[in-house]
XYZ file of C-alpha atoms in Angstrom:
708
model
C -33.782 68.076 20.407
C -31.214 66.874 17.900
C -32.228 64.826 14.934
C -32.063 61.036 15.489
C -33.083 61.224 19.192
C -36.370 60.308 20.958
C -37.920 61.281 24.302
C -38.578 58.664 26.963
C -41.535 58.601 29.414
C -39.638 60.652 32.030
C -38.569 63.252 29.486
C -34.946 62.175 29.051
C -33.499 61.973 25.606
C -32.485 58.645 24.129
C -30.401 58.484 20.957
C -31.312 55.922 18.308
C -28.719 53.308 17.410
C -27.377 54.052 13.979
C -27.480 51.232 11.381
C -24.130 49.619 10.574
C -22.343 51.356 7.767
C -22.423 49.276 4.597
C -19.201 48.718 2.673
C -18.793 50.480 -0.616
C -17.116 49.108 -3.723
C -14.016 51.159 -2.894
C -13.685 49.800 0.662
C -14.272 46.215 -0.535
C -11.647 46.646 -3.235
C -9.071 47.680 -0.622
C -9.597 44.367 1.201
C -8.874 42.236 -1.860
C -5.414 40.707 -2.044
C -3.670 37.795 -3.701
C -2.833 34.707 -1.644
C -0.080 32.229 -2.419
C -0.628 28.512 -2.779
C 1.425 27.831 0.363
C -0.678 30.319 2.348
C -3.839 28.558 1.144
C -2.598 25.086 2.114
C -1.252 26.364 5.427
C -4.866 27.131 6.375
C -6.235 24.010 4.699
C -3.542 21.477 5.584
C -6.174 18.751 6.070
C -6.451 18.626 2.275
C -2.863 17.372 2.112
C -3.178 14.689 4.801
C -2.141 16.721 7.857
C -5.514 16.795 9.605
C -4.367 15.067 12.820
C -0.964 14.447 14.510
C -0.914 10.686 13.881
C -1.688 11.042 10.195
C 0.748 13.952 9.876
C 3.684 11.757 10.934
C 2.769 9.074 8.418
C 2.233 11.587 5.583
C 5.605 13.223 6.269
C 7.516 9.937 6.086
C 5.481 8.737 3.116
C 6.263 11.816 1.022
C 9.980 11.646 1.803
C 10.258 7.894 1.107
C 8.328 8.245 -2.166
C 10.706 10.980 -3.347
C 13.721 8.855 -2.387
C 12.463 5.831 -4.314
C 11.709 7.913 -7.422
C 15.150 9.554 -7.337
C 17.031 6.255 -6.905
C 15.126 4.471 -9.666
C 15.485 7.359 -12.097
C 19.266 7.348 -11.499
C 19.498 3.547 -11.888
C 20.502 2.983 -8.241
C 19.181 0.111 -6.132
C 17.431 2.038 -3.326
C 18.527 1.839 0.281
C 16.581 4.033 2.692
C 17.011 4.858 6.375
C 13.983 5.998 8.387
C 14.390 7.180 11.976
C 11.516 8.410 14.153
C 12.480 9.862 17.540
C 10.300 11.376 20.240
C 11.664 14.737 21.412
C 8.861 15.798 23.765
C 5.208 15.390 24.512
C 3.469 15.211 21.117
C 6.763 16.218 19.432
C 8.733 13.940 17.120
C 11.737 14.164 14.854
C 11.456 12.309 11.539
C 14.610 11.727 9.481
C 14.698 10.032 6.074
C 17.893 9.377 4.129
C 18.556 7.614 0.827
C 21.494 6.543 -1.320
C 20.170 8.365 -4.386
C 22.026 10.685 -6.767
C 21.695 13.710 -4.472
C 20.356 17.158 -5.371
C 22.161 20.093 -6.956
C 22.832 22.904 -4.499
C 20.660 25.527 -6.202
C 17.692 23.136 -6.405
C 17.586 22.128 -2.713
C 15.796 25.253 -1.370
C 13.213 25.169 -4.168
C 12.397 21.452 -3.805
C 11.944 21.595 -0.019
C 10.787 25.197 0.419
C 8.366 25.920 -2.426
C 4.996 24.274 -2.985
C 4.045 23.104 -6.489
C 7.674 22.965 -7.597
C 8.844 19.794 -9.317
C 9.410 17.957 -12.562
C 6.550 15.448 -12.483
C 3.349 17.454 -12.915
C 3.670 18.029 -16.677
C 5.445 14.740 -17.368
C 3.241 11.885 -18.574
C 4.978 8.843 -17.204
C 4.541 6.661 -14.154
C 6.008 8.091 -10.941
C 5.117 8.105 -7.260
C 4.952 11.867 -6.905
C 2.724 13.869 -9.213
C 2.067 17.379 -7.912
C 5.366 18.685 -6.460
C 3.569 19.446 -3.228
C 4.262 16.584 -0.813
C 7.641 17.036 0.883
C 7.427 20.850 0.897
C 3.954 20.593 2.476
C 5.433 18.333 5.167
C 8.106 20.938 5.846
C 5.471 23.671 6.016
C 3.450 21.642 8.550
C 6.581 21.022 10.646
C 7.428 24.732 10.768
C 3.843 25.709 11.602
C 3.586 23.270 14.514
C 7.067 23.513 16.080
C 8.726 26.572 14.546
C 11.871 24.553 13.842
C 13.409 24.677 10.344
C 13.714 21.863 7.822
C 17.241 20.407 7.755
C 18.571 18.972 4.500
C 21.901 17.327 3.717
C 22.585 16.291 0.120
C 25.698 14.858 -1.509
C 26.117 14.251 -5.259
C 29.452 12.388 -5.324
C 32.213 10.798 -3.268
C 34.692 13.641 -3.865
C 32.124 16.428 -3.889
C 31.074 18.469 -0.866
C 27.790 17.820 0.891
C 25.338 20.732 0.963
C 23.658 21.515 4.278
C 20.592 23.734 4.502
C 18.317 24.918 7.282
C 15.278 26.602 5.771
C 11.640 27.484 6.207
C 8.825 28.476 3.834
C 7.618 32.060 3.586
C 3.937 31.224 3.060
C 3.062 34.792 2.032
C 5.051 34.503 -1.193
C 5.591 30.704 -1.409
C 9.375 31.010 -1.374
C 12.135 29.356 0.696
C 13.969 31.324 3.366
C 17.489 29.983 4.036
C 18.540 30.400 7.658
C 22.159 29.146 7.751
C 25.346 30.130 5.966
C 24.262 33.774 5.737
C 21.377 32.807 3.494
C 23.386 30.550 1.182
C 23.598 27.254 3.091
C 26.833 25.517 4.033
C 29.185 23.224 2.123
C 30.663 20.283 4.032
C 33.967 19.087 2.556
C 34.414 15.390 1.669
C 36.593 12.987 3.631
C 37.627 13.019 7.276
C 37.418 16.802 7.523
C 33.763 16.697 6.543
C 33.012 13.847 8.963
C 34.551 15.877 11.778
C 32.473 18.920 10.774
C 29.277 16.801 10.859
C 30.144 15.457 14.304
C 31.017 18.906 15.720
C 27.776 20.507 14.497
C 25.473 17.604 15.415
C 24.379 17.020 11.823
C 22.803 13.605 11.254
C 24.161 11.631 8.297
C 24.590 7.895 7.601
C 28.086 7.495 6.173
C 28.088 3.780 5.238
C 25.739 1.142 3.888
C 24.800 -1.593 6.338
C 26.622 -4.822 5.378
C 24.216 -7.535 4.242
C 26.500 -10.222 5.713
C 27.988 -10.097 9.230
C 31.557 -10.542 8.026
C 31.278 -8.079 5.136
C 32.979 -4.687 5.232
C 30.503 -1.754 5.071
C 30.710 0.309 1.887
C 30.880 4.104 2.152
C 27.840 6.070 0.983
C 28.801 7.822 -2.250
C 25.762 10.069 -2.625
C 22.329 10.651 -1.182
C 19.944 13.038 0.530
C 18.730 13.308 4.126
C 15.818 15.431 5.320
C 15.038 15.973 9.020
C 11.825 17.535 10.289
C 10.653 18.339 13.823
C 6.861 18.274 13.967
C 3.848 17.919 16.189
C 2.826 14.298 15.802
C 1.664 11.129 17.462
C 3.217 7.714 16.987
C 0.961 4.690 17.263
C 1.281 1.163 15.957
C -1.457 -0.724 14.142
C -3.563 0.247 11.152
C -2.525 3.456 9.418
C 0.836 3.537 11.178
C 4.364 4.248 9.951
C 5.244 0.596 10.641
C 2.420 -0.644 8.412
C 3.318 1.805 5.637
C 6.958 0.678 5.532
C 5.936 -2.989 5.582
C 3.564 -2.468 2.666
C 6.193 -0.443 0.807
C 8.565 -3.419 1.057
C 5.891 -5.655 -0.533
C 5.394 -3.476 -3.620
C 9.097 -2.602 -3.941
C 11.045 -5.858 -3.522
C 14.167 -4.134 -4.922
C 14.489 -1.745 -1.936
C 16.255 -2.203 1.406
C 14.562 -0.320 4.264
C 16.169 0.372 7.646
C 13.718 1.558 10.271
C 14.236 2.742 13.872
C 10.995 3.448 15.739
C 10.601 5.816 18.734
C 11.227 2.925 21.140
C 14.644 2.315 19.580
C 13.643 -0.970 17.939
C 15.403 -1.543 14.640
C 13.910 -3.461 11.740
C 15.361 -4.024 8.286
C 13.436 -5.100 5.196
C 16.048 -6.631 2.901
C 15.524 -6.503 -0.847
C 14.451 -9.800 -2.394
C 15.671 -8.902 -5.882
C 18.605 -6.952 -7.302
C 16.729 -6.093 -10.486
C 15.515 -2.517 -10.834
C 12.137 -1.930 -12.503
C 12.481 -0.801 -16.128
C 12.517 2.970 -16.551
C 9.186 4.382 -17.671
C 9.171 6.391 -20.920
C 7.587 9.819 -21.101
C 4.746 10.148 -23.613
C 2.747 13.009 -25.066
C -0.904 13.482 -24.104
C -3.438 11.378 -25.953
C -6.104 13.330 -27.888
C -8.933 11.574 -26.032
C -7.639 12.838 -22.699
C -7.545 16.551 -23.646
C -10.603 18.685 -22.875
C -11.793 21.638 -24.927
C -10.335 24.354 -22.712
C -6.952 22.638 -22.614
C -7.029 22.251 -26.416
C -7.522 26.011 -26.813
C -4.568 26.687 -24.491
C -2.344 24.220 -26.357
C -3.124 25.952 -29.655
C -2.089 29.320 -28.196
C 1.127 27.895 -26.718
C 2.156 25.915 -29.824
C 5.134 27.001 -31.931
C 3.993 24.936 -34.932
C 2.866 26.878 -37.963
C 0.286 24.461 -39.430
C -2.642 22.668 -37.827
C -1.393 19.295 -39.115
C 2.036 19.882 -37.552
C 0.398 20.883 -34.259
C -1.653 17.667 -34.089
C 1.236 15.322 -34.943
C 3.790 16.918 -32.581
C 1.540 17.714 -29.618
C -0.258 14.375 -29.258
C 0.653 10.715 -29.145
C -0.694 8.253 -31.726
C -1.530 11.036 -34.227
C 0.166 10.445 -37.562
C -0.134 12.731 -40.589
C -2.944 10.505 -41.901
C -4.886 10.682 -38.621
C -4.306 14.459 -38.514
C -5.822 14.798 -42.019
C -8.882 12.756 -40.957
C -9.391 15.042 -37.953
C -9.033 18.203 -40.057
C -11.430 16.899 -42.712
C -14.094 16.068 -40.105
C -13.615 19.487 -38.508
C -13.796 21.099 -41.981
C -10.472 22.832 -41.398
C -7.431 22.965 -43.640
C -4.359 21.016 -42.594
C -2.303 24.130 -43.526
C -4.334 26.468 -41.346
C -2.164 28.563 -39.043
C -2.490 27.399 -35.441
C -2.484 30.961 -34.096
C -5.674 31.692 -36.064
C -7.674 28.937 -34.372
C -10.376 30.564 -32.245
C -12.830 28.965 -29.838
C -15.315 27.956 -32.578
C -12.554 26.281 -34.601
C -11.327 24.515 -31.460
C -14.817 23.222 -30.697
C -15.103 21.696 -34.181
C -11.594 20.280 -33.803
C -12.447 18.769 -30.409
C -15.612 17.117 -31.770
C -13.659 15.732 -34.737
C -11.030 14.213 -32.391
C -13.734 12.410 -30.410
C -15.261 11.119 -33.658
C -11.958 9.795 -35.064
C -10.673 6.340 -34.260
C -7.238 6.785 -32.674
C -5.093 3.960 -31.290
C -4.568 3.712 -27.545
C -1.372 5.358 -26.248
C 1.800 3.316 -25.886
C 2.211 1.542 -22.556
C 5.981 1.802 -22.019
C 5.171 4.865 -19.900
C 3.962 2.574 -17.093
C 5.946 -0.143 -15.335
C 3.944 -2.850 -13.531
C 5.467 -4.773 -10.640
C 4.991 -8.109 -12.408
C 3.558 -11.387 -11.145
C 6.899 -12.855 -10.076
C 7.885 -9.785 -8.049
C 4.390 -9.541 -6.559
C 4.685 -13.095 -5.265
C 8.191 -12.444 -3.889
C 7.160 -9.238 -2.161
C 3.985 -10.661 -0.629
C 5.729 -13.854 0.486
C 8.553 -11.907 2.155
C 6.130 -10.003 4.422
C 2.861 -11.972 4.674
C 3.215 -15.585 5.936
C 0.710 -17.826 4.146
C 0.410 -21.191 2.414
C -0.999 -20.129 -0.956
C -0.121 -17.102 -3.105
C -1.571 -16.077 -6.469
C -0.927 -13.042 -8.672
C -2.356 -11.641 -11.891
C -1.320 -8.694 -14.077
C -3.924 -7.356 -16.510
C -3.012 -6.021 -19.981
C -2.733 -2.206 -20.142
C -5.955 -0.224 -20.615
C -6.939 3.451 -20.947
C -9.181 5.910 -19.100
C -9.623 9.483 -20.396
C -6.657 8.921 -22.697
C -4.374 7.945 -19.788
C -2.778 4.467 -19.855
C -3.081 2.353 -16.709
C -2.529 -1.235 -15.627
C -4.063 -3.256 -12.800
C -2.274 -5.945 -10.778
C -3.661 -8.138 -8.017
C -1.928 -10.536 -5.610
C -3.549 -12.765 -3.002
C -2.257 -14.688 0.022
C -4.326 -17.327 1.824
C -3.642 -18.946 5.190
C -1.254 -18.172 7.988
C -1.865 -16.890 11.474
C -3.379 -13.479 12.177
C -1.384 -10.685 13.796
C -2.884 -11.364 17.227
C -0.891 -14.610 17.338
C 2.414 -13.002 16.326
C 2.952 -10.364 19.016
C 4.710 -10.660 22.356
C 3.186 -9.763 25.712
C 5.452 -6.711 26.045
C 4.340 -5.421 22.652
C 0.705 -5.968 23.622
C 1.237 -3.826 26.738
C 2.738 -1.035 24.576
C -0.170 -1.196 22.135
C -2.703 -1.025 24.967
C -0.913 2.019 26.376
C -0.715 3.828 23.004
C -4.233 3.199 21.699
C -7.028 5.765 21.521
C -9.695 3.049 21.429
C -12.361 3.307 24.108
C -13.012 -0.413 24.531
C -10.977 -3.614 24.262
C -13.202 -4.782 21.400
C -12.544 -1.579 19.468
C -8.823 -1.887 20.243
C -8.638 -5.398 18.757
C -10.505 -4.463 15.576
C -8.600 -1.222 14.940
C -5.127 -2.464 15.840
C -4.871 -5.857 14.135
C -5.381 -6.130 10.398
C -7.742 -8.861 9.293
C -9.384 -9.241 12.709
C -13.132 -8.837 12.282
C -15.806 -8.140 14.923
C -16.679 -11.846 15.284
C -13.074 -12.801 15.987
C -12.707 -9.959 18.485
C -15.822 -11.156 20.317
C -14.377 -14.685 20.535
C -11.156 -13.392 22.092
C -12.997 -11.188 24.604
C -15.315 -14.041 25.584
C -12.383 -16.392 26.156
C -10.392 -13.806 28.144
C -13.434 -12.746 30.232
C -12.189 -9.155 30.122
C -15.501 -7.500 29.264
C -16.560 -5.728 26.084
C -16.749 -2.237 27.651
C -13.444 -2.381 29.502
C -11.017 0.428 28.610
C -7.676 -0.843 27.177
C -5.686 1.648 29.275
C -7.294 0.443 32.523
C -6.616 -3.288 32.200
C -4.956 -4.858 35.216
C -1.861 -7.093 34.816
C -3.894 -10.289 35.265
C -6.462 -9.102 32.703
C -3.656 -8.406 30.219
C -2.322 -11.931 30.818
C -5.777 -13.425 30.141
C -6.216 -11.285 27.027
C -2.794 -12.298 25.687
C -3.506 -15.984 26.329
C -6.846 -15.737 24.515
C -5.223 -13.958 21.548
C -2.702 -16.791 21.227
C -5.075 -19.721 21.613
C -8.501 -18.778 20.224
C -9.180 -19.991 16.698
C -10.094 -16.809 14.798
C -9.772 -18.077 11.228
C -13.526 -18.052 10.693
C -13.852 -14.597 12.232
C -11.141 -12.962 10.138
C -12.026 -10.376 7.532
C -10.076 -9.957 4.308
C -7.023 -7.758 4.723
C -6.754 -5.282 1.826
C -3.547 -3.576 0.684
C -4.169 -0.746 -1.795
C -1.390 0.671 -3.993
C -1.056 3.409 -6.596
C 2.243 3.537 -8.508
C 3.819 1.267 -5.859
C 2.738 3.583 -3.007
C 0.506 2.180 -0.202
C -2.812 3.954 0.377
C -3.763 3.710 4.053
C -6.725 6.016 4.596
C -10.230 6.538 3.188
C -10.730 2.829 2.501
C -14.483 3.153 2.045
C -14.193 5.931 -0.570
C -11.659 4.053 -2.725
C -12.587 2.280 -5.953
C -10.306 -0.608 -4.934
C -12.266 -1.412 -1.761
C -15.610 -0.976 -3.520
C -14.646 -3.338 -6.351
C -13.393 -6.027 -3.947
C -16.642 -5.857 -1.951
C -18.713 -6.054 -5.148
C -16.904 -9.221 -6.316
C -18.666 -12.533 -5.583
C -16.092 -14.363 -3.446
C -18.527 -17.091 -2.397
C -17.991 -18.840 -5.716
C -14.280 -19.118 -4.844
C -14.824 -20.788 -1.475
C -14.946 -17.779 0.882
C -17.849 -16.695 3.052
C -19.182 -13.203 2.300
C -22.113 -11.053 3.337
C -23.722 -9.065 0.565
C -21.894 -5.799 -0.125
C -19.118 -6.522 2.391
C -15.571 -7.807 2.235
C -15.298 -11.613 2.458
C -14.227 -13.439 5.601
C -11.269 -15.768 6.039
C -7.477 -15.716 6.409
C -6.981 -13.798 3.150
C -4.697 -10.879 2.296
C -5.182 -9.196 -1.061
C -3.230 -6.374 -2.659
C -4.395 -4.326 -5.644
C -1.984 -2.096 -7.555
C -2.855 0.527 -10.149
C 0.005 1.821 -12.286
C -0.720 4.905 -14.383
C 0.804 8.083 -15.802
C -1.840 9.981 -13.847
C -3.615 8.172 -11.005
C -7.104 9.663 -10.468
C -6.923 10.368 -6.734
C -10.016 11.714 -4.992
C -8.053 14.502 -3.232
C -4.638 16.153 -2.929
C -3.701 13.863 -0.037
C -3.622 10.923 -2.514
C -5.468 8.516 -0.209
C -8.122 6.939 -2.462
C -8.625 6.146 -6.159
C -11.630 7.579 -7.998
C -14.277 5.194 -9.361
C -13.815 5.241 -13.138
C -15.734 2.484 -14.941
C -12.688 1.448 -17.000
C -10.527 1.103 -13.890
C -13.120 -0.852 -11.908
C -13.692 -3.224 -14.833
C -9.983 -4.118 -15.010
C -9.849 -4.552 -11.235
C -12.834 -6.890 -11.321
C -11.267 -9.064 -14.040
C -7.953 -9.295 -12.150
C -9.737 -10.164 -8.892
C -11.696 -12.902 -10.657
C -8.443 -14.348 -12.038
C -6.803 -14.770 -8.617
C -10.166 -15.825 -7.180
C -10.392 -18.756 -9.582
C -6.894 -19.867 -8.604
C -7.812 -19.651 -4.923
C -10.979 -21.652 -5.578
C -8.946 -24.414 -7.258
C -6.588 -24.544 -4.287
C -9.378 -24.665 -1.696
C -11.297 -27.370 -3.576
C -8.157 -29.436 -3.936
C -7.340 -28.984 -0.256
C -10.870 -30.041 0.678
C -10.505 -33.174 -1.448
C -7.201 -34.003 0.245
C -8.853 -33.569 3.646
C -11.721 -35.865 2.655
C -9.261 -38.529 1.522
C -7.284 -38.151 4.753
C -10.480 -38.662 6.775
C -11.311 -41.707 4.668
C -7.893 -43.222 5.261
C -8.112 -42.567 8.977
C -11.384 -44.548 9.066
C -9.727 -47.457 7.276
C -6.791 -47.254 9.651
C -9.102 -47.114 12.633
C -11.285 -50.176 11.932
C -9.283 -52.459 9.636
C -7.710 -54.387 12.518
C -11.062 -54.896 14.232
C -12.677 -56.194 11.014
C -9.863 -58.698 10.564
C -10.245 -59.862 14.169
C -14.055 -60.227 13.802
C -13.812 -62.289 10.589
C -11.190 -64.495 12.189
C -13.475 -65.121 15.174
C -16.412 -66.048 12.894
C -14.800 -68.491 10.456
C -11.432 -69.215 12.069
C -9.391 -67.738 9.207
C -5.929 -66.493 10.049
C -6.237 -62.906 11.292
C -2.903 -61.772 9.843
C -3.783 -63.138 6.389
C -7.161 -61.368 6.387
C -5.556 -58.141 7.529
C -2.942 -58.251 4.743
C -5.598 -58.834 2.068
C -7.832 -56.066 3.407
C -4.800 -53.774 3.519
C -4.065 -54.531 -0.144
C -7.663 -53.742 -1.160
C -7.641 -50.513 0.898
C -4.429 -49.322 -0.732
C -5.868 -50.015 -4.166
C -9.106 -48.181 -3.413
C -7.368 -45.129 -1.993
C -4.999 -45.053 -4.959
C -7.997 -45.002 -7.313
C -9.581 -42.244 -5.277
C -6.406 -40.164 -5.652
C -6.327 -40.560 -9.419
C -7.059 -37.340 -11.337
C -7.713 -37.266 -15.076
C -6.858 -34.402 -17.370
C -8.994 -33.237 -20.316
C -7.626 -36.038 -22.507
C -8.507 -38.704 -19.916
C -4.915 -39.391 -18.866
C -3.962 -39.747 -15.210
C -1.971 -36.841 -13.774
C -0.048 -36.299 -10.546
C -2.638 -35.379 -7.922
C -0.174 -33.103 -6.121
C 0.101 -30.906 -9.193
C -2.668 -28.604 -10.398
C -2.785 -26.335 -13.421
C -3.326 -22.884 -11.924
C -2.257 -21.120 -15.115
C 0.908 -19.551 -13.631
C 1.316 -16.782 -11.087
C 0.989 -19.137 -8.102
C 3.232 -19.955 -5.139
C 2.344 -22.745 -2.675
C 4.349 -22.963 0.540
C 4.666 -26.215 2.492
C 4.067 -25.774 6.203
C 6.855 -26.540 8.641
C 6.360 -28.476 11.871
C 5.702 -25.350 13.958
C 2.986 -24.146 11.612
C 1.366 -27.573 11.527
C 1.347 -27.630 15.335
C -0.176 -24.131 15.442
C -2.944 -25.249 13.075
C -3.656 -28.251 15.274
C -3.898 -26.038 18.353
C -6.225 -23.635 16.537
C -8.448 -26.411 15.131
C -11.725 -26.613 17.083
C -12.348 -29.944 18.795
C -14.906 -32.221 17.141
C -17.001 -33.613 19.973
C -18.757 -36.079 17.757
C -15.602 -37.519 16.169
C -14.970 -41.188 17.065
C -11.910 -41.944 19.111
C -8.884 -43.296 17.320
C -8.326 -47.011 17.783
C -4.742 -48.171 17.786
C -3.979 -51.381 15.855
C -3.638 -54.424 17.981
C -0.392 -56.283 18.296
C 0.766 -57.638 15.012
C -1.276 -55.139 12.998
C 0.596 -52.469 11.002
C -0.619 -49.050 9.882
C -2.442 -48.750 6.597
C 0.327 -46.530 5.209
C 3.977 -46.584 6.131
C 5.970 -43.418 6.872
C 7.142 -42.877 3.309
C 3.611 -43.015 1.920
C 2.360 -40.602 4.593
C 5.125 -38.140 3.743
C 4.268 -38.331 0.060
C 0.651 -37.567 0.798
C 1.520 -34.568 2.962
């Protein structure tokens, strides 16, 4: 019998199973190979924000719009951007984004759109929307992976210069672009009528003229710009985290941009710029010594071309003068003339410790450009209807040697989104939603609508909490729409939070973001809002928080949430408290006005009856008594309206010192009527008594208007 075999009970031979052969060092070495960054992200696209079709569409448009805004601002051009989303098949969409920027040089186009981690912003310490050079090329990679169709780019750098047209894809094995048209060199489209005919014949999409801002104005031709078109697997859905919401929030933080948007249904919406002033250009700075870690310091010493240690410190870092450099060298016990190339790891460790022990001024702050209180108020007012707006911009601060600045704006009042939509739009939203129940649909679709408000609407509509949105009958949709329009949901609203980093809206991972955490940790009860412990406050409030920095500390490559640094959260808390105090002043003043209005209504209600009763008792003339009582009432209400300042002088009660950064909007007749319809009925309120014949109102029309 051969070795490795056994005999069974009936005498037949049975061979043993051999153990699996273990790999040797040589066989394992043969399996090792280098992977490119694009190959890595192709398999881990969720890290870049492409983890589901709906989010992929938003991320694609976001990256393209951010690049367009950066390019326009850097070239000193007021941005105008066209966004077009078109459905081309089931779960297939075409996204096209065009700008009026300076255009891109021909040789740079394939590298910018077809190579990951290629850009000019990673090593540049100044405020910009993009940071990693990975966004738009990652969007193109996702589009090619899901549909196989190439990225299409048209870019024009001048009126008399040709436009460059490329169709390309990314070779993920080597992280390089592969040009598919023009025999691997792209195509040049001549300027003028010949070029327009070429574009039409080849079906190339390109906006040739600016939209006129006035109906009778003549459209201006587009001198330069860039358009990128991507076909991708995606899902379009309105509501929270949608393309529509992103563009609306972008218009708030960028009041100098004009946005033209066509959604998959063909609806067009334009966000006109509210200011013609471009933000100041941010200045590039050198790294601050406090923000450089030991390993990076060693690398900088090896890369430096300076001969002396003192020269290295003064030229490589910001805020390091020759005097500061000498202090650092003395504490590190190193000579200022020491050759940089001779610095080893031990020297670098002493140098690093000396830097941390030396008092160095904070970096300059001209590298960041805040939106500003005035522009914050304009942007928020142009998109969010409300009656009170407040804004606050904190002084610049530093985390890990990186300058940053926090801004906060707040809007109070106005109707929620459930009262703004049409019945047709509601039907579309119900058809598009992935929500399992009507309650979930209301909470997830409409910003600021909390669970309590959703329950009120469902109870009024009698639809049922477990009813599926897609299975609602026409009559049930009618009842739901009627309830959404008529139910008072002000008390059930939750605060609507807009988060921004370098003017870019952040729409996902709310709970992991330092902005959301800091808002929830702020005590809003002291400012007149209701709030459960550890949660966002309730009420018709919209708040936006903006962090501007040379390097925003995002929690991941998808740039969806800000990390929780103590310095950043402290500045956020102080800014939130500033706008909170202004809101508290407004709410207290409004409450006082309401109390006075109730008081006057009581006078108005019973003054005629008192005059009649006194006349019946002692026979005094009723009209005379009424006039005297009216005079006393006017005097008493005037005293009640009187407000004294710190010096004891009377001030105008309609004016309040909010300390700047405030916008108060008077309501028009339609808004006043909507408030009256939404106001819950007071069953215990006494009925209004009209004055009898010969009795006038306590206040005439002019006085009533003044009070309003």
